[in-house]
CSV table of C-alpha atoms in Angstrom, one decimal:
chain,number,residue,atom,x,y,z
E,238,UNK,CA,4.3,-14.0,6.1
E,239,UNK,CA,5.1,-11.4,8.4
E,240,UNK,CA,8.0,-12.6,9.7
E,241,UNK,CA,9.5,-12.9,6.0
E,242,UNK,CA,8.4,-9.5,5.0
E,243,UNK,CA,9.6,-8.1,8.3
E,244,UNK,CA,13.2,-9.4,7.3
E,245,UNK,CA,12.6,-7.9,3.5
E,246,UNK,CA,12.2,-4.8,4.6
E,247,UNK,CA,15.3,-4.8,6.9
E,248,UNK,CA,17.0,-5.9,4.6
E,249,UNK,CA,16.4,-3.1,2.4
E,250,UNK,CA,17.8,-1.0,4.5
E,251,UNK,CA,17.2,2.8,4.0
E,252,UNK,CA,15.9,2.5,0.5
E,253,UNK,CA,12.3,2.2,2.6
E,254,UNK,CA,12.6,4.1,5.4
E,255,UNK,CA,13.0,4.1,9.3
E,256,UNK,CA,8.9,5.1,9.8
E,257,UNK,CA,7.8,1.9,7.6
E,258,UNK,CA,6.1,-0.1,10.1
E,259,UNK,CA,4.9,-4.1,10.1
E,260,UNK,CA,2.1,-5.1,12.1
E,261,UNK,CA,-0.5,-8.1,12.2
E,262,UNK,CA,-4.1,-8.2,12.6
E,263,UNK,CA,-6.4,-11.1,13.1
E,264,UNK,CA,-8.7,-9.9,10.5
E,265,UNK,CA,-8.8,-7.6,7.8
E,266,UNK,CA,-12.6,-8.7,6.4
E,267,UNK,CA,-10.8,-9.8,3.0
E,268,UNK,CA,-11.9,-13.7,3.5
E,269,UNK,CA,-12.5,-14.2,-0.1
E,270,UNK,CA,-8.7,-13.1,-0.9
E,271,UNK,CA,-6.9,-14.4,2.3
E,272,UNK,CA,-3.3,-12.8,2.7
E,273,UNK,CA,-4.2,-9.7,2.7
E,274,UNK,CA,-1.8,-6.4,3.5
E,275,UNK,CA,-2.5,-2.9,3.4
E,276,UNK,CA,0.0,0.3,3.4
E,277,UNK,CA,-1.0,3.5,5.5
E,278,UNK,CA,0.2,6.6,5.8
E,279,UNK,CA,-0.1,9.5,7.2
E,280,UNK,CA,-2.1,11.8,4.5
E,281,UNK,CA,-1.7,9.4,2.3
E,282,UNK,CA,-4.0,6.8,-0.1
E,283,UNK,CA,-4.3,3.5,1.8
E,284,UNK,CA,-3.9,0.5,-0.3
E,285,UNK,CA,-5.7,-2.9,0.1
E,286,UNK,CA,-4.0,-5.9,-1.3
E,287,UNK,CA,-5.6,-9.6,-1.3
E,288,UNK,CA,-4.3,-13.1,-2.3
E,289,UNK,CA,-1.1,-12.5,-1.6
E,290,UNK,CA,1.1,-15.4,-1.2
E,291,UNK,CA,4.2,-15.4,1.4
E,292,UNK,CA,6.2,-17.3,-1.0
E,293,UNK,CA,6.2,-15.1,-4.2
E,294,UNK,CA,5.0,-11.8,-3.7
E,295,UNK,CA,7.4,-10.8,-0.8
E,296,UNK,CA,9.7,-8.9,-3.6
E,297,UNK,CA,6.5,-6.9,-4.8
E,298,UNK,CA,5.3,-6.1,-1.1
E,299,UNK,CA,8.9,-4.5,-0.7
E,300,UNK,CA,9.0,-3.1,-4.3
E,301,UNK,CA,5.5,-1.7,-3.1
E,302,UNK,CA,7.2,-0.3,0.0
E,303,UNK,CA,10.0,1.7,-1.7
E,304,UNK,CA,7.6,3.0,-3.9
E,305,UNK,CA,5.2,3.7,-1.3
E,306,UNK,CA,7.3,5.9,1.0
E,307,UNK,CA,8.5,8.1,-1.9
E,308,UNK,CA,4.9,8.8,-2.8
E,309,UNK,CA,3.9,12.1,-1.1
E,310,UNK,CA,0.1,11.5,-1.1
E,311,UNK,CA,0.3,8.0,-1.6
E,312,UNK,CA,-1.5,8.0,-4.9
E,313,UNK,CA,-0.2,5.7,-8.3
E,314,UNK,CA,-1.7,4.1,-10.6
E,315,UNK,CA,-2.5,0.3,-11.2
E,316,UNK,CA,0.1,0.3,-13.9
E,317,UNK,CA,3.4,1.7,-11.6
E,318,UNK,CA,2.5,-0.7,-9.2
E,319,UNK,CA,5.2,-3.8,-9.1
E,320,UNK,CA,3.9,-7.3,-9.9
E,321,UNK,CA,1.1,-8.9,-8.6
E,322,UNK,CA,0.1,-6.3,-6.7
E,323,UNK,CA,-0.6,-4.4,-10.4
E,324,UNK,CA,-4.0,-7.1,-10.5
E,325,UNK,CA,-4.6,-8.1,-6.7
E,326,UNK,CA,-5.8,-5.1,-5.1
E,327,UNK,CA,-8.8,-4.7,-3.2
E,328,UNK,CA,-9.3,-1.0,-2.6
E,329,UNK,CA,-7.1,2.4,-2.7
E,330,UNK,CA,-8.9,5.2,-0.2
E,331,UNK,CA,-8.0,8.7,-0.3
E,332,UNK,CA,-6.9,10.3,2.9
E,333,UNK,CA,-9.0,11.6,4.4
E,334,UNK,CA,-6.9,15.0,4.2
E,335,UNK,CA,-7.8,14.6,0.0
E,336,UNK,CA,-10.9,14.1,0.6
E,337,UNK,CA,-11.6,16.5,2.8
E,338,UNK,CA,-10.3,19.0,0.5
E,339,UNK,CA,-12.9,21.4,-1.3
E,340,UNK,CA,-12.5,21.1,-5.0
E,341,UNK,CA,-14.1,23.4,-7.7
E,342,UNK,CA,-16.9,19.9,-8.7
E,343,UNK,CA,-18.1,20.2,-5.2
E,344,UNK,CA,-18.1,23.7,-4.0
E,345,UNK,CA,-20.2,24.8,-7.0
């Protein structure tokens, strides 16, 4: 799967971006939903997506992407997101630079 969305996202050129990196990992502790990817950014929400399947969801991992880099804090809603990955994901967690934030619940 990485190798296929590696050549997606070249092949999208500058619509995503030159920082959008692609790495592996042996384990991402999402056994129940094998497949699984996750987008990071710097000051930005991270996204956990599970059952994702090399053959079909490729055009809504790059979708995602696009998307994704254009987002300054990361944050969207189930309903913007392309796809699949509208249903299949695992966890969104605020940067830690949001939640580090005081806000006006916590501070009173």
């Amino acid at each position: 799967m990485i190798e296929k969305l590696r050549a997606a996202i070249d092949a999208a050129g500058d619509a995503i971006g030159e920082s959008f990196e692609i790495s592996g990992v042996a384990c991402m502790a999402g056994c129940d939903r094998p497949c699984t990817v996750a987008y990071y950014g710097s000051r930005k929400a991270t996204y956990l997506f599970g059952d994702i399947d090399p053959e079909t969801d490729i055009e809504d991992l790059v979708a995602f992407a696009r998307q994704y880099a254009y987002l300054h804090d990361g944050w969207c809603s189930s309903v913007d997101r392309p796809g699949k990955l509208r249903k299949s994901t695992l966890a969104r967690v605020p940067s830690s630079f949001i939640a580090l934030e005081p806000t006006e619940e916590f501070t009173q």
